[in-house]
Short mmCIF file of C-alpha atoms in Angstrom, two decimals:
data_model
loop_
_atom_site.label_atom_id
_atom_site.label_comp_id
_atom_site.label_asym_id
_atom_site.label_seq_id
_atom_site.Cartn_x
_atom_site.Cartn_y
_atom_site.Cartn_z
CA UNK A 121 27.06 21.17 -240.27
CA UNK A 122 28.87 22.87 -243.10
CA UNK A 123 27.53 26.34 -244.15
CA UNK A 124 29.07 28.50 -246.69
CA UNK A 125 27.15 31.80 -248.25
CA UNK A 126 26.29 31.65 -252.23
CA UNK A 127 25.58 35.60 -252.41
CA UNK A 128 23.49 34.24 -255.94
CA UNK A 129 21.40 31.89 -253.58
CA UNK A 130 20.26 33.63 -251.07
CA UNK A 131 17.20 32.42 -250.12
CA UNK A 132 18.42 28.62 -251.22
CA UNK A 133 16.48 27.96 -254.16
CA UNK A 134 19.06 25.33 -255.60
CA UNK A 135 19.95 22.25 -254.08
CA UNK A 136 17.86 23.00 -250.89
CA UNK A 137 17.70 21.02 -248.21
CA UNK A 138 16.36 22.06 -243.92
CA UNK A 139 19.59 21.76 -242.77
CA UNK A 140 21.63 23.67 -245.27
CA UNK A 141 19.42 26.15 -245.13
CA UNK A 142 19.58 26.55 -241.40
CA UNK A 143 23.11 26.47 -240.95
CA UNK A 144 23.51 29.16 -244.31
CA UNK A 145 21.43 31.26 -242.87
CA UNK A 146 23.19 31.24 -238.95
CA UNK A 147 26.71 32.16 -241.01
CA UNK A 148 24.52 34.62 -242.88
CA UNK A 149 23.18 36.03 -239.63
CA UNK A 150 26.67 36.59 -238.05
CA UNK A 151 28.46 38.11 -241.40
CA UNK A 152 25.29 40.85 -241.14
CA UNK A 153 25.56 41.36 -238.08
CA UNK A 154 29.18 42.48 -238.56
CA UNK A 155 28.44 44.68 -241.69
CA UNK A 156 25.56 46.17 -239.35
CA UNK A 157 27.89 46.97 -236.63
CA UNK A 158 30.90 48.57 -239.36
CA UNK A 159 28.47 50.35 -240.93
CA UNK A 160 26.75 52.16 -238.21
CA UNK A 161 28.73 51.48 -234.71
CA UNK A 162 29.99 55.10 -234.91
CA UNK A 163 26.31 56.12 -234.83
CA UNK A 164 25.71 54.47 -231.76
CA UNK A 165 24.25 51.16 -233.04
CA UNK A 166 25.79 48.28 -231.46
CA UNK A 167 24.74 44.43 -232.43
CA UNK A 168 25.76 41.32 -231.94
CA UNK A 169 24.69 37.71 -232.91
CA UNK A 170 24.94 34.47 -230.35
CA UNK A 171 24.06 31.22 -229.99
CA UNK A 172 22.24 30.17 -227.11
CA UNK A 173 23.08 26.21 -227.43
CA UNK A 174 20.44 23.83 -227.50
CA UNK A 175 16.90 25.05 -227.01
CA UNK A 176 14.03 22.81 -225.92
CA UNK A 177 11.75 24.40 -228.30
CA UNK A 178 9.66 22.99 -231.05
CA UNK A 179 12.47 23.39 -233.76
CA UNK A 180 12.41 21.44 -236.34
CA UNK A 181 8.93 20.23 -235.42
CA UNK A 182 7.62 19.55 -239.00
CA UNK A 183 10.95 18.89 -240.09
CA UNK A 184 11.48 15.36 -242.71
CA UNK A 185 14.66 15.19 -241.95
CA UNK A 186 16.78 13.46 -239.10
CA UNK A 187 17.15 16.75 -236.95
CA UNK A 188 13.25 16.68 -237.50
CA UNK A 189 12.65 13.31 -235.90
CA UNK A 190 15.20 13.90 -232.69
CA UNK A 191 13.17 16.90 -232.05
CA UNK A 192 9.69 15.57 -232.29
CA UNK A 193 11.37 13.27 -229.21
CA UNK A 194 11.61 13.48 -225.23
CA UNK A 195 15.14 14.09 -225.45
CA UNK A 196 15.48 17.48 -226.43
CA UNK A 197 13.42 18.53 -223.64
CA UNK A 198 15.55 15.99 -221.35
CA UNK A 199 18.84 17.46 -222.67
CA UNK A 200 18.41 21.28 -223.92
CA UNK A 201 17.77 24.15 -221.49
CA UNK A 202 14.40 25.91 -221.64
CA UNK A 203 13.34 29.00 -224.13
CA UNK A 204 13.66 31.00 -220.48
CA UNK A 205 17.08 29.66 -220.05
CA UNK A 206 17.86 31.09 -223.27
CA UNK A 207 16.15 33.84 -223.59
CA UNK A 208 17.85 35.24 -220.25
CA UNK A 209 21.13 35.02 -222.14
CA UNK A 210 19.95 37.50 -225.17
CA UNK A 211 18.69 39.49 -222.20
CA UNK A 212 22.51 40.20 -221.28
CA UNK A 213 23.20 41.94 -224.83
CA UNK A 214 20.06 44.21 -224.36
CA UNK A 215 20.53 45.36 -220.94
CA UNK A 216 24.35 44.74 -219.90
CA UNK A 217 25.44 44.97 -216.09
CA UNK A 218 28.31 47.77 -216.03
CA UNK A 219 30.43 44.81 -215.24
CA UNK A 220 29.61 43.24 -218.59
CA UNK A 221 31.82 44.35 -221.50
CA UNK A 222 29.56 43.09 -225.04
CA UNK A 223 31.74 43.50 -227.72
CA UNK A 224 29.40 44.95 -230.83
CA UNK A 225 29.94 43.16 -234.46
CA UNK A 226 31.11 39.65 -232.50
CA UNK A 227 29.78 36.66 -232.34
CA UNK A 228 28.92 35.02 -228.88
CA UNK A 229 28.75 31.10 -228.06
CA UNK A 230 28.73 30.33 -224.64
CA UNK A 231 28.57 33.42 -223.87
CA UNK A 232 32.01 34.62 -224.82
CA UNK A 233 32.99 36.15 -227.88
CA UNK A 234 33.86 33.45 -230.84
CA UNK A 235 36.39 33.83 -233.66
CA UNK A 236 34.40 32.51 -236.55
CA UNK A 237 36.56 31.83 -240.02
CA UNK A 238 34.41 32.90 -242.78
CA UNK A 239 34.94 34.67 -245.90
CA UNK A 240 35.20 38.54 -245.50
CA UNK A 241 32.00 39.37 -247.35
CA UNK A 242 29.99 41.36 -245.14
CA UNK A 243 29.71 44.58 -248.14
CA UNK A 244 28.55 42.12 -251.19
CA UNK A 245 26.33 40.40 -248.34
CA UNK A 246 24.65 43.16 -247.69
CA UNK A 247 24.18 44.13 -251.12
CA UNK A 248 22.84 40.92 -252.20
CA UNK A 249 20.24 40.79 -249.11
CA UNK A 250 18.75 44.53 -249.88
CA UNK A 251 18.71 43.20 -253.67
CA UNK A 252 16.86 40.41 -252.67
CA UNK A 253 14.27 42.26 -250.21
CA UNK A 254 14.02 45.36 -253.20
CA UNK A 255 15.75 47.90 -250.26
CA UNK A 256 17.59 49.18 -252.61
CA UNK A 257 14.82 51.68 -254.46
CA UNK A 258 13.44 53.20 -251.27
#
């Protein structure tokens, strides 16, 4: 899945489609979460995105499109851990053991911290998403 951010597109409007939407918004998610952490670690705000890998969840559920129709199978539940499974590993960013060192602003994937090559765009990313949610009168 290719995902690239158009700061003028936002929510997708043009040339939409479920999957470029999904994986737009995951790079969108990890480039925030980066601005988030440089512009208020020093407060004491730490955050991090992750991927959990494959989820047997209802994803997709309603979903048209190829993804749609794998997931309205048996074999995401045969193949994909449970939302428990998962949901333990978030668990680890919100209540580390003192043996745990989570690294705020990264990006985890299998539960180690992944280099991801995107664009460095985290200011005008922000910008754009307050513009586009009207955050920037209050």
């Amino acid at each position: 899945m290719s995902a690239r951010v158009d700061l003028d597109d936002l929510d997708n409007a043009r040339n939409y489609s479920p999957v470029r939407a999904y994986g737009n918004a995951k790079l969108d998610l990890v480039l925030f979460t980066r601005e988030l952490h440089d512009r208020y670690h020093e407060q004491g705000l730490s955050a991090v995105a992750f991927h959990p890998g494959g989820v047997a969840s209802n994803f997709a559920q309603t979903s048209r499109s190829p993804v749609g129709t794998l997931f309205r199978t048996p074999v995401p539940r045969l193949l994909f851990q449970s939302p428990q499974k998962a949901a333990r590993q978030l668990l680890r960013f919100v209540t580390p053991t003192p043996e745990e060192c989570v690294v705020s602003g990264a990006y985890y994937e299998n539960g180690k911290p992944r280099t991801l090559k995107a664009p460095p765009i985290g200011p005008q990313l922000w910008e754009a998403t307050t513009a586009l949610l009207d955050l920037n009168k209050r």
